[in-house]
């Protein structure tokens, strides 16, 4: 502990920073794709669509109930085989190699985050006052139009704090991607650490980089929450009036 | 212009509307009074299919719907014949005052943005809130919110406007404003159905008054007949109790 080689640590920063694009790519793609899939599944849940609702419940239960690292391994070994299986089945000729570790990581993280975001979006939709949908219908909107223009924008604001949390959880979870060979921040740090036997220094640098990214994400979300406060204030004012 | 025949509504086993018959002529104002739980709100909500009736016919302005045999398209058409003003306003919280009015014009009436904005502005002016056009509902008082709610309903240019106790969520000092606006709209010939506890207002503005109790129409007639010289004991008791109550409870 006494002799941390600061100079070595400093020298490694530029190298480790090269992992940032991969860390960000995995995190942001998983967030975005997860949000899209999660929103679709949330609708199946809210409207209790027969069969699809049950499948969504099963999906959420499985991907929230198994360790992410196990999911990564299953996808890593399973996806290429799945492609080959499809080739056999339909006589296709897809090269399973396009399933690079990066593509596999993007798929695995997206699906994993979709399972969490389904519940986030579902509860946010349910939190929107039923009167909003009725008012939309009373001016002639269809349910789909009402969802897109009135309900989802309000649900999104309610969900913002949870979405922010999810993004930071994803950022940290993305570090597991090194296990299938992704050269993200941790992937590079591990390589340097192993080569130079400076474990502590390199991992400290990696930690600081993750922390910095998390702070940036938090700042972005708190800005978004501030901006949306104009119409969120409603809830608080009404609550006060009721007291 | 508007007629309802033998309308029934059940919630599970509860028979909430037990065969309602109503006729409203063009430009007429119908006031509905009755004790809590008598089915007034349910009746209004059935009129634009926010609630699905089990039996009966609703006909507004050449759109006729038979509850036992409806299509999505019919419901959509019927809905466009009426606008609703809610007790709790239900303004779109993510839209400004003017956007609240424009929303239906743009989405349902497919009006170009500029034209919708112009029209919305004229309705804002009509309810005296032109200078609050860019305020969000959270920045408006209850009375202002309800004025926007009325402007939103008016802008759709419906055959009939349905009001569900539009003043009962308001502070007493705001009630008069809203009633004045409603009287104004009535005077300009709008057909209106109003559920209200404001007996004075009903007496002065309505052409027809209905007293409902336990899912039935007990008494129907002119304001004079129903509110001043009611025939049935149930009506008399209801009105007596209403007069005993203070204007608001502290
Ligand atoms: N969604 C619902 N599910 C089950 N029962 C309901 C539902 N909505 C209303 N009811 C019942 O239907 C009856 C009529 O209710 P409704 O709201 O139409 O009465 P109301 O005359 O508007 O009363 P108030 O003056 O209190 O507004 C009540 O007994 C109520 O409990
Ligand atoms: Mg009611």
Short mmCIF file of C-alpha atoms and ligand atoms in Angstrom, two decimals:
data_model
loop_
_atom_site.label_atom_id
_atom_site.label_comp_id
_atom_site.label_asym_id
_atom_site.label_seq_id
_atom_site.Cartn_x
_atom_site.Cartn_y
_atom_site.Cartn_z
CA UNK A 1 0.00 0.00 0.00
CA UNK A 2 2.86 2.29 0.94
CA UNK A 3 4.47 2.53 -2.46
CA UNK A 4 1.95 3.15 -5.17
CA UNK A 5 3.75 3.87 -8.42
CA UNK A 6 1.88 7.01 -9.42
CA UNK A 7 4.01 7.61 -12.45
CA UNK A 8 3.21 4.14 -13.78
CA UNK A 9 -0.48 4.74 -13.09
CA UNK A 10 -0.41 8.04 -14.92
CA UNK A 11 1.38 6.55 -17.89
CA UNK A 12 -1.31 3.91 -18.29
CA UNK A 13 -4.20 6.37 -18.42
CA UNK A 14 -4.14 6.98 -22.20
CA UNK A 15 -3.98 3.27 -22.90
CA UNK A 16 -6.86 2.41 -20.56
CA UNK A 17 -8.94 5.28 -21.92
CA UNK A 18 -8.95 3.43 -25.26
CA UNK A 19 -11.40 1.05 -23.62
CA UNK A 20 -13.91 3.82 -22.95
CA UNK A 21 -15.61 3.66 -26.39
CA UNK A 22 -16.32 -0.06 -25.86
CA UNK A 23 -17.57 0.49 -22.33
CA UNK A 24 -19.83 3.26 -23.58
CA UNK A 25 -20.96 1.28 -26.60
CA UNK A 26 -22.07 -1.70 -24.53
CA UNK A 27 -23.72 0.51 -21.90
CA UNK A 28 -25.58 2.85 -24.23
CA UNK A 29 -26.69 0.24 -26.77
CA UNK A 30 -27.96 -1.97 -23.95
CA UNK A 31 -29.82 0.99 -22.47
CA UNK A 32 -31.42 2.03 -25.76
CA UNK A 33 -32.29 -1.40 -27.13
CA UNK A 34 -33.34 -2.51 -23.66
CA UNK A 35 -35.65 0.47 -23.40
CA UNK A 36 -37.27 -0.28 -26.76
CA UNK A 37 -37.78 -3.98 -26.01
CA UNK A 38 -38.77 -3.17 -22.44
CA UNK A 39 -41.43 -0.71 -23.60
CA UNK A 40 -42.94 -3.25 -25.98
CA UNK A 41 -43.00 -5.92 -23.28
CA UNK A 42 -44.40 -3.41 -20.79
CA UNK A 43 -47.38 -2.94 -23.11
CA UNK A 44 -48.00 -6.69 -23.21
CA UNK A 45 -47.94 -6.60 -19.42
CA UNK A 46 -50.15 -3.53 -18.99
CA UNK A 47 -52.76 -4.73 -21.47
CA UNK A 48 -52.43 -8.35 -20.35
CA UNK A 49 -52.18 -9.47 -23.96
CA UNK A 50 -52.93 -13.20 -23.91
CA UNK A 51 -49.85 -15.43 -24.32
CA UNK A 52 -47.49 -12.48 -24.88
CA UNK A 53 -48.11 -11.28 -21.33
CA UNK A 54 -47.17 -14.69 -19.93
CA UNK A 55 -44.10 -14.86 -22.15
CA UNK A 56 -43.04 -11.41 -20.97
CA UNK A 57 -43.42 -12.49 -17.33
CA UNK A 58 -41.30 -15.56 -18.03
CA UNK A 59 -38.67 -13.50 -19.85
CA UNK A 60 -38.38 -10.97 -17.03
CA UNK A 61 -38.26 -13.67 -14.39
CA UNK A 62 -35.51 -15.61 -16.16
CA UNK A 63 -33.21 -12.72 -16.99
CA UNK A 64 -33.58 -11.04 -13.63
CA UNK A 65 -33.20 -14.35 -11.82
CA UNK A 66 -29.94 -15.56 -13.35
CA UNK A 67 -26.47 -14.01 -13.02
CA UNK A 68 -25.46 -11.75 -15.86
CA UNK A 69 -22.10 -13.46 -16.20
CA UNK A 70 -23.83 -16.80 -16.71
CA UNK A 71 -26.08 -15.22 -19.34
CA UNK A 72 -22.98 -13.85 -21.09
CA UNK A 73 -21.43 -17.30 -21.24
CA UNK A 74 -24.64 -18.90 -22.46
CA UNK A 75 -24.95 -16.34 -25.25
CA UNK A 76 -21.23 -16.58 -26.04
CA UNK A 77 -21.32 -20.32 -26.57
CA UNK A 78 -24.94 -20.57 -27.59
CA UNK A 79 -25.47 -17.87 -30.23
CA UNK A 80 -22.98 -19.19 -32.83
CA UNK A 81 -24.47 -22.64 -32.42
CA UNK A 82 -27.92 -21.21 -32.74
CA UNK A 83 -26.90 -19.65 -36.07
CA UNK A 84 -25.58 -22.98 -37.28
CA UNK A 85 -28.77 -24.63 -36.18
CA UNK A 86 -30.78 -22.07 -38.18
CA UNK A 87 -28.52 -22.70 -41.19
CA UNK A 88 -29.26 -26.40 -40.98
CA UNK A 89 -32.93 -25.86 -40.46
CA UNK A 90 -33.58 -23.42 -43.30
CA UNK A 91 -30.65 -24.22 -45.55
CA UNK A 92 -29.24 -20.72 -44.98
CA UNK A 93 -25.61 -19.88 -45.27
CA UNK A 94 -24.92 -17.37 -42.53
CA UNK A 95 -21.36 -17.30 -41.26
CA UNK A 96 -21.57 -17.75 -37.48
CA UNK A 97 -18.36 -15.71 -37.14
CA UNK A 98 -20.28 -12.48 -37.51
CA UNK A 99 -21.25 -13.20 -33.92
CA UNK A 100 -18.08 -11.54 -32.69
CA UNK A 101 -17.66 -11.20 -28.94
CA UNK A 102 -18.75 -7.56 -29.27
CA UNK A 103 -21.99 -8.45 -31.07
CA UNK A 104 -22.68 -11.14 -28.51
CA UNK A 105 -22.04 -8.72 -25.65
CA UNK A 106 -24.38 -6.14 -27.19
CA UNK A 107 -27.13 -8.74 -27.55
CA UNK A 108 -26.67 -10.18 -24.07
CA UNK A 109 -26.57 -6.82 -22.32
CA UNK A 110 -29.55 -5.51 -24.30
CA UNK A 111 -31.68 -8.48 -23.38
CA UNK A 112 -30.58 -8.37 -19.77
CA UNK A 113 -31.38 -4.67 -19.44
CA UNK A 114 -34.70 -5.17 -21.26
CA UNK A 115 -35.78 -7.48 -18.46
CA UNK A 116 -35.20 -4.78 -15.85
CA UNK A 117 -36.59 -1.96 -17.96
CA UNK A 118 -39.82 -3.85 -18.67
CA UNK A 119 -40.75 -3.49 -15.02
CA UNK A 120 -39.55 0.13 -14.86
CA UNK A 121 -41.64 1.15 -17.87
CA UNK A 122 -44.63 -0.89 -16.77
CA UNK A 123 -44.86 0.74 -13.38
CA UNK A 124 -44.30 4.17 -14.93
CA UNK A 125 -47.19 3.66 -17.38
CA UNK A 126 -49.43 2.50 -14.55
CA UNK A 127 -48.50 5.56 -12.50
CA UNK A 128 -50.03 7.93 -15.09
CA UNK A 129 -53.48 9.06 -13.98
CA UNK A 130 -56.24 7.17 -15.80
CA UNK A 131 -57.95 10.48 -16.46
CA UNK A 132 -55.21 11.35 -18.96
CA UNK A 133 -56.19 8.48 -21.24
CA UNK A 134 -59.87 9.35 -20.88
CA UNK A 135 -59.25 12.99 -21.73
CA UNK A 136 -57.29 11.90 -24.80
CA UNK A 137 -60.12 9.64 -25.90
CA UNK A 138 -62.66 12.36 -25.26
CA UNK A 139 -60.95 14.55 -27.85
CA UNK A 140 -61.09 11.67 -30.31
CA UNK A 141 -57.62 10.16 -30.04
CA UNK A 142 -57.10 6.44 -30.47
CA UNK A 143 -55.41 4.49 -27.69
CA UNK A 144 -52.19 4.32 -29.70
CA UNK A 145 -52.18 8.08 -30.31
CA UNK A 146 -52.91 8.72 -26.64
CA UNK A 147 -50.04 6.46 -25.61
CA UNK A 148 -47.55 8.09 -27.92
CA UNK A 149 -48.44 11.70 -27.26
CA UNK A 150 -49.79 11.81 -23.73
CA UNK A 151 -49.15 8.70 -21.62
CA UNK A 152 -45.61 7.67 -22.61
CA UNK A 153 -44.11 11.17 -22.32
CA UNK A 154 -45.52 11.43 -18.80
CA UNK A 155 -44.45 7.89 -17.94
CA UNK A 156 -40.94 8.70 -19.18
CA UNK A 157 -40.65 11.58 -16.74
CA UNK A 158 -41.82 9.39 -13.87
CA UNK A 159 -39.32 6.74 -14.90
CA UNK A 160 -36.34 9.11 -15.25
CA UNK A 161 -34.80 8.44 -11.80
CA UNK A 162 -35.09 4.68 -12.33
CA UNK A 163 -33.69 4.96 -15.84
CA UNK A 164 -30.74 6.88 -14.45
CA UNK A 165 -30.10 4.16 -11.89
CA UNK A 166 -30.36 1.50 -14.53
CA UNK A 167 -27.83 3.26 -16.73
CA UNK A 168 -25.29 3.39 -13.92
CA UNK A 169 -25.90 -0.25 -13.02
CA UNK A 170 -25.35 -1.10 -16.69
CA UNK A 171 -22.16 0.93 -16.83
CA UNK A 172 -20.73 -1.06 -13.95
CA UNK A 173 -22.08 -4.35 -15.22
CA UNK A 174 -20.46 -3.72 -18.61
CA UNK A 175 -17.12 -4.45 -16.93
CA UNK A 176 -18.03 -8.14 -17.00
CA UNK A 177 -17.73 -8.10 -20.78
CA UNK A 178 -13.97 -8.70 -20.48
CA UNK A 179 -14.85 -12.31 -19.66
CA UNK A 180 -15.74 -12.91 -23.30
CA UNK A 181 -12.78 -10.92 -24.56
CA UNK A 182 -14.09 -7.37 -24.97
CA UNK A 183 -11.30 -4.78 -24.69
CA UNK A 184 -13.30 -2.31 -22.67
CA UNK A 185 -11.87 -0.30 -19.77
CA UNK A 186 -11.51 -3.31 -17.52
CA UNK A 187 -10.40 -5.57 -20.37
CA UNK A 188 -7.46 -3.31 -21.17
CA UNK A 189 -6.67 -2.69 -17.51
CA UNK A 190 -6.43 -6.41 -16.89
CA UNK A 191 -4.06 -6.86 -19.76
CA UNK A 192 -1.77 -4.07 -18.59
CA UNK A 193 -1.92 -5.28 -15.00
CA UNK A 194 -1.00 -8.82 -15.97
CA UNK A 195 1.87 -7.69 -18.18
CA UNK A 196 3.48 -5.27 -15.76
CA UNK A 197 2.57 -6.73 -12.39
CA UNK A 198 1.16 -3.34 -11.37
CA UNK A 199 -2.24 -4.64 -10.38
CA UNK A 200 -3.21 -1.99 -7.86
CA UNK A 201 -2.19 0.98 -9.99
CA UNK A 202 -4.00 -0.12 -13.11
CA UNK A 203 -7.18 -1.11 -11.35
CA UNK A 204 -7.20 2.21 -9.49
CA UNK A 205 -7.04 4.02 -12.82
CA UNK A 206 -9.86 1.85 -14.15
CA UNK A 207 -11.95 2.59 -11.06
CA UNK A 208 -11.47 6.33 -11.49
CA UNK A 209 -12.50 6.14 -15.14
CA UNK A 210 -15.72 4.26 -14.26
CA UNK A 211 -16.42 6.73 -11.50
CA UNK A 212 -15.96 9.68 -13.83
CA UNK A 213 -18.34 8.16 -16.40
CA UNK A 214 -20.91 7.51 -13.67
CA UNK A 215 -20.68 11.13 -12.55
CA UNK A 216 -21.23 12.33 -16.10
CA UNK A 217 -24.30 10.09 -16.46
CA UNK A 218 -25.67 11.35 -13.18
CA UNK A 219 -25.22 14.94 -14.25
CA UNK A 220 -27.01 14.35 -17.54
CA UNK A 221 -29.94 12.72 -15.78
CA UNK A 222 -30.25 15.38 -13.12
CA UNK A 223 -30.36 17.99 -15.91
CA UNK A 224 -33.14 16.02 -17.62
CA UNK A 225 -35.06 15.72 -14.37
CA UNK A 226 -34.78 19.45 -13.76
CA UNK A 227 -36.09 20.21 -17.21
CA UNK A 228 -39.06 17.91 -16.82
CA UNK A 229 -39.97 19.35 -13.43
CA UNK A 230 -42.28 21.92 -14.97
CA UNK A 231 -45.05 19.44 -15.48
CA UNK A 232 -44.02 16.99 -12.82
CA UNK A 233 -44.57 19.71 -10.24
CA UNK A 234 -48.25 19.05 -10.73
CA UNK A 235 -48.20 15.88 -8.69
CA UNK A 236 -46.54 17.58 -5.75
CA UNK A 237 -48.85 20.57 -5.80
CA UNK A 238 -51.94 18.38 -5.90
CA UNK A 239 -50.57 16.31 -3.03
CA UNK A 240 -50.06 19.46 -0.98
CA UNK A 241 -53.56 20.68 -1.74
CA UNK A 242 -54.99 17.41 -0.48
CA UNK A 243 -53.38 17.76 2.96
CA UNK B 1 -80.65 15.71 -31.91
CA UNK B 2 -79.57 13.50 -29.02
CA UNK B 3 -81.54 10.55 -27.79
CA UNK B 4 -80.85 7.70 -25.44
CA UNK B 5 -83.20 4.74 -25.24
CA UNK B 6 -83.36 2.10 -22.56
CA UNK B 7 -79.70 2.35 -21.55
CA UNK B 8 -78.44 -0.30 -19.14
CA UNK B 9 -75.06 -0.64 -17.46
CA UNK B 10 -73.81 -3.30 -15.10
CA UNK B 11 -70.60 -3.38 -13.10
CA UNK B 12 -70.35 -7.10 -12.48
CA UNK B 13 -73.63 -7.90 -10.78
CA UNK B 14 -74.42 -4.31 -9.84
CA UNK B 15 -77.08 -2.80 -12.05
CA UNK B 16 -75.92 0.82 -12.21
CA UNK B 17 -78.13 2.19 -15.01
CA UNK B 18 -81.57 0.63 -15.17
CA UNK B 19 -83.02 1.72 -18.48
CA UNK B 20 -82.34 5.43 -19.01
CA UNK B 21 -84.36 7.35 -21.61
CA UNK B 22 -83.34 10.90 -22.54
CA UNK B 23 -84.14 13.29 -25.37
CA UNK B 24 -82.25 16.52 -25.86
CA UNK B 25 -83.04 18.95 -28.65
CA UNK B 26 -80.51 21.06 -30.54
CA UNK B 27 -79.32 23.94 -28.36
CA UNK B 28 -80.97 22.60 -25.25
CA UNK B 29 -79.33 22.38 -21.81
CA UNK B 30 -80.06 19.30 -19.74
CA UNK B 31 -79.13 19.32 -16.07
CA UNK B 32 -78.82 16.04 -14.19
CA UNK B 33 -79.05 16.02 -10.41
CA UNK B 34 -79.14 13.19 -7.92
CA UNK B 35 -77.45 11.74 -4.86
CA UNK B 36 -73.96 10.25 -4.85
CA UNK B 37 -73.80 6.84 -6.48
CA UNK B 38 -77.01 7.30 -8.44
CA UNK B 39 -75.20 6.73 -11.75
CA UNK B 40 -74.86 10.27 -13.12
CA UNK B 41 -71.20 9.98 -13.99
CA UNK B 42 -71.69 6.51 -15.43
CA UNK B 43 -74.45 7.84 -17.67
CA UNK B 44 -72.27 10.67 -19.01
CA UNK B 45 -69.35 8.32 -19.58
CA UNK B 46 -71.57 5.93 -21.53
CA UNK B 47 -72.54 8.80 -23.82
CA UNK B 48 -69.02 8.90 -25.30
CA UNK B 49 -68.14 5.29 -24.61
CA UNK B 50 -65.53 5.92 -21.95
CA UNK B 51 -67.71 3.29 -20.32
CA UNK B 52 -69.36 0.55 -22.38
CA UNK B 53 -73.10 0.22 -21.77
CA UNK B 54 -74.57 -3.29 -21.84
CA UNK B 55 -77.85 -2.54 -23.55
CA UNK B 56 -79.66 0.36 -25.17
CA UNK B 57 -79.33 2.85 -27.99
CA UNK B 58 -77.45 6.14 -28.12
CA UNK B 59 -77.97 8.50 -30.98
CA UNK B 60 -76.25 11.85 -31.44
CA UNK B 61 -76.50 13.87 -34.60
CA UNK B 62 -77.18 11.01 -37.06
CA UNK B 63 -74.67 8.69 -35.43
CA UNK B 64 -76.62 5.86 -33.85
CA UNK B 65 -75.10 3.08 -31.84
CA UNK B 66 -76.74 -0.04 -30.48
CA UNK B 67 -74.87 -1.19 -27.38
CA UNK B 68 -75.37 -4.84 -28.19
CA UNK B 69 -73.82 -4.56 -31.61
CA UNK B 70 -71.04 -2.01 -32.06
CA UNK B 71 -67.97 -1.58 -34.20
CA UNK B 72 -64.79 0.31 -33.34
CA UNK B 73 -65.56 2.74 -36.11
CA UNK B 74 -69.00 3.51 -34.71
CA UNK B 75 -67.53 4.18 -31.29
CA UNK B 76 -64.94 6.48 -32.83
CA UNK B 77 -67.66 8.35 -34.73
CA UNK B 78 -69.91 8.64 -31.69
CA UNK B 79 -67.03 9.96 -29.62
CA UNK B 80 -66.44 12.76 -32.08
CA UNK B 81 -69.98 14.00 -31.54
CA UNK B 82 -69.32 14.93 -27.93
CA UNK B 83 -66.67 16.53 -25.74
CA UNK B 84 -66.23 15.98 -22.05
CA UNK B 85 -65.41 18.41 -19.26
CA UNK B 86 -64.16 16.50 -16.24
CA UNK B 87 -64.59 17.15 -12.54
CA UNK B 88 -60.82 16.77 -12.08
CA UNK B 89 -60.07 18.72 -15.31
CA UNK B 90 -57.70 16.04 -16.66
CA UNK B 91 -55.64 18.49 -18.66
CA UNK B 92 -52.73 16.85 -20.48
CA UNK B 93 -49.95 17.43 -17.95
CA UNK B 94 -47.16 17.29 -20.50
CA UNK B 95 -48.74 20.00 -22.66
CA UNK B 96 -49.06 23.74 -22.20
CA UNK B 97 -52.44 25.45 -22.02
CA UNK B 98 -52.54 26.17 -25.73
CA UNK B 99 -51.17 22.74 -26.65
CA UNK B 100 -53.95 21.16 -24.60
CA UNK B 101 -56.47 22.81 -26.90
CA UNK B 102 -54.47 22.18 -30.09
CA UNK B 103 -53.93 18.48 -29.42
CA UNK B 104 -57.36 17.25 -30.54
CA UNK B 105 -57.43 19.68 -33.45
CA UNK B 106 -54.12 18.42 -34.83
CA UNK B 107 -54.53 14.71 -34.11
CA UNK B 108 -58.24 14.11 -34.57
CA UNK B 109 -59.26 16.93 -36.88
CA UNK B 110 -55.97 16.80 -38.80
CA UNK B 111 -55.69 20.57 -38.79
CA UNK B 112 -52.39 22.15 -39.84
CA UNK B 113 -50.36 23.45 -36.90
CA UNK B 114 -50.74 27.14 -37.69
CA UNK B 115 -54.48 26.95 -38.06
CA UNK B 116 -54.86 24.90 -34.88
CA UNK B 117 -52.79 27.44 -32.99
CA UNK B 118 -54.89 30.33 -34.25
CA UNK B 119 -58.11 28.58 -33.34
CA UNK B 120 -56.80 27.50 -29.95
CA UNK B 121 -55.78 31.07 -29.24
CA UNK B 122 -59.28 32.31 -29.97
CA UNK B 123 -60.73 29.79 -27.50
CA UNK B 124 -58.13 30.76 -24.91
CA UNK B 125 -59.29 34.33 -25.34
CA UNK B 126 -62.88 33.24 -24.94
CA UNK B 127 -62.16 31.76 -21.50
CA UNK B 128 -59.98 34.75 -20.61
CA UNK B 129 -56.63 33.00 -20.44
CA UNK B 130 -54.84 34.25 -23.52
CA UNK B 131 -51.84 35.49 -21.55
CA UNK B 132 -51.38 32.06 -19.89
CA UNK B 133 -51.01 30.23 -23.20
CA UNK B 134 -47.59 28.76 -22.43
CA UNK B 135 -48.28 27.70 -18.84
CA UNK B 136 -48.29 24.02 -17.94
CA UNK B 137 -51.29 22.70 -15.98
CA UNK B 138 -49.06 22.50 -12.89
CA UNK B 139 -48.64 26.27 -13.11
CA UNK B 140 -52.37 27.01 -13.26
CA UNK B 141 -54.97 27.31 -10.53
CA UNK B 142 -57.90 24.89 -10.42
CA UNK B 143 -60.24 27.49 -11.87
CA UNK B 144 -57.81 28.25 -14.70
CA UNK B 145 -57.35 24.55 -15.40
CA UNK B 146 -61.08 24.06 -15.71
CA UNK B 147 -61.35 27.04 -18.05
CA UNK B 148 -58.76 25.39 -20.29
CA UNK B 149 -60.73 22.15 -19.96
CA UNK B 150 -63.80 23.94 -21.25
CA UNK B 151 -61.86 25.60 -24.05
CA UNK B 152 -60.46 22.21 -25.06
CA UNK B 153 -63.97 20.76 -25.23
CA UNK B 154 -65.36 23.74 -27.14
CA UNK B 155 -62.56 23.74 -29.70
CA UNK B 156 -63.54 20.28 -30.89
CA UNK B 157 -66.78 21.86 -32.06
CA UNK B 158 -68.89 18.93 -30.84
CA UNK B 159 -72.62 18.45 -31.18
CA UNK B 160 -72.90 18.26 -27.42
CA UNK B 161 -70.65 19.01 -24.45
CA UNK B 162 -70.88 16.74 -21.42
CA UNK B 163 -70.01 18.32 -18.06
CA UNK B 164 -69.43 16.09 -15.04
CA UNK B 165 -69.67 18.27 -11.93
CA UNK B 166 -67.32 20.84 -13.46
CA UNK B 167 -67.21 23.01 -10.35
CA UNK B 168 -67.17 20.58 -7.47
CA UNK B 169 -63.38 20.35 -7.25
CA UNK B 170 -63.01 24.13 -7.23
CA UNK B 171 -62.49 26.63 -4.43
CA UNK B 172 -65.76 28.48 -3.81
CA UNK B 173 -64.41 31.75 -5.18
CA UNK B 174 -63.71 30.15 -8.57
CA UNK B 175 -67.10 28.49 -9.00
CA UNK B 176 -68.84 31.65 -10.19
CA UNK B 177 -66.33 32.22 -13.01
CA UNK B 178 -66.82 28.75 -14.42
CA UNK B 179 -70.61 28.91 -14.15
CA UNK B 180 -70.57 32.26 -15.94
CA UNK B 181 -68.55 30.78 -18.80
CA UNK B 182 -70.93 27.85 -19.03
CA UNK B 183 -73.95 30.13 -19.07
CA UNK B 184 -72.28 32.05 -21.86
CA UNK B 185 -71.77 28.90 -23.90
CA UNK B 186 -75.39 27.88 -23.33
CA UNK B 187 -76.61 31.29 -24.47
CA UNK B 188 -74.70 30.87 -27.70
CA UNK B 189 -76.76 27.81 -28.48
CA UNK B 190 -74.47 24.93 -27.51
CA UNK B 191 -76.22 21.69 -26.60
CA UNK B 192 -75.09 20.69 -23.12
CA UNK B 193 -75.62 17.93 -20.58
CA UNK B 194 -74.51 19.01 -17.13
CA UNK B 195 -74.25 16.90 -14.00
CA UNK B 196 -74.27 19.41 -11.17
CA UNK B 197 -75.11 20.15 -7.57
CA UNK B 198 -75.53 23.86 -8.34
CA UNK B 199 -79.30 23.99 -8.12
CA UNK B 200 -79.52 27.74 -8.66
CA UNK B 201 -77.49 27.44 -11.83
CA UNK B 202 -79.61 24.53 -13.08
CA UNK B 203 -82.75 26.56 -12.43
CA UNK B 204 -81.51 29.54 -14.39
CA UNK B 205 -79.74 27.89 -17.29
CA UNK B 206 -81.29 24.45 -17.92
CA UNK B 207 -84.22 23.81 -20.24
CA UNK B 208 -84.73 20.35 -18.82
CA UNK B 209 -83.85 18.80 -15.47
CA UNK B 210 -83.55 15.12 -14.60
CA UNK B 211 -83.45 13.76 -11.08
CA UNK B 212 -81.70 10.38 -10.91
CA UNK B 213 -81.64 7.95 -8.02
CA UNK B 214 -80.29 4.40 -7.85
CA UNK B 215 -79.78 4.12 -11.58
CA UNK B 216 -83.22 5.33 -12.57
CA UNK B 217 -84.72 8.57 -13.74
CA UNK B 218 -87.16 9.43 -10.97
CA UNK B 219 -88.38 12.74 -12.30
CA UNK B 220 -87.96 14.70 -15.51
CA UNK B 221 -89.27 18.10 -16.53
CA UNK B 222 -88.66 21.84 -16.64
CA UNK B 223 -86.48 23.33 -13.88
CA UNK B 224 -89.66 24.76 -12.36
CA UNK B 225 -91.34 21.35 -12.27
CA UNK B 226 -88.42 19.33 -10.90
CA UNK B 227 -86.62 21.84 -8.71
CA UNK B 228 -89.43 24.02 -7.39
CA UNK B 229 -92.49 21.81 -7.39
CA UNK B 230 -91.20 18.24 -7.40
CA UNK B 231 -93.79 15.48 -7.48
CA UNK B 232 -91.91 12.61 -5.90
CA UNK B 233 -90.91 12.26 -2.28
CA UNK B 234 -87.40 11.12 -3.21
CA UNK B 235 -86.79 14.34 -5.14
CA UNK B 236 -88.16 16.49 -2.34
CA UNK B 237 -85.97 14.77 0.21
CA UNK B 238 -82.87 15.21 -1.97
CA UNK B 239 -83.52 18.91 -2.53
CA UNK B 240 -84.29 19.51 1.14
CA UNK B 241 -81.00 17.91 2.15
CA UNK B 242 -79.09 19.91 -0.45
CA UNK B 243 -80.53 23.19 0.90
CA UNK B 244 -79.59 22.32 4.45
CA UNK B 245 -75.95 21.75 3.53
CA UNK B 246 -73.60 24.69 3.79
CA UNK B 247 -72.07 25.85 0.53
CA UNK B 248 -68.81 24.24 1.46
CA UNK B 249 -67.53 22.21 4.33
CA UNK B 250 -64.73 23.61 6.45
N1 LIG C 1 -65.54 1.28 -12.28
C1 LIG C 1 -66.53 0.88 -11.45
N2 LIG C 1 -66.58 -0.40 -11.01
C2 LIG C 1 -67.57 -0.80 -10.20
N3 LIG C 1 -68.56 -0.02 -9.76
C3 LIG C 1 -68.57 1.26 -10.16
C4 LIG C 1 -67.55 1.79 -11.01
N4 LIG C 1 -67.80 3.09 -11.25
C5 LIG C 1 -68.93 3.37 -10.55
N5 LIG C 1 -69.39 2.28 -9.92
C6 LIG C 1 -70.61 2.20 -9.10
O1 LIG C 1 -71.68 2.63 -9.90
C7 LIG C 1 -72.59 3.41 -9.15
C8 LIG C 1 -72.82 4.74 -9.84
O2 LIG C 1 -71.62 5.48 -9.79
P1 LIG C 1 -71.50 6.93 -10.43
O3 LIG C 1 -70.08 7.35 -10.30
O4 LIG C 1 -72.09 6.93 -11.78
O5 LIG C 1 -72.41 7.79 -9.45
P2 LIG C 1 -72.60 9.37 -9.43
O6 LIG C 1 -74.07 9.60 -9.51
O7 LIG C 1 -71.76 10.02 -10.44
O8 LIG C 1 -72.10 9.73 -7.97
P3 LIG C 1 -71.32 11.06 -7.46
O9 LIG C 1 -72.36 12.11 -7.25
O10 LIG C 1 -70.72 10.62 -6.17
O11 LIG C 1 -70.32 11.41 -8.48
C9 LIG C 1 -72.00 3.54 -7.77
O12 LIG C 1 -72.65 2.62 -6.93
C10 LIG C 1 -70.56 3.18 -7.93
O13 LIG C 1 -70.06 2.55 -6.77
MG1 LIG C 2 -70.12 11.41 -10.38
#
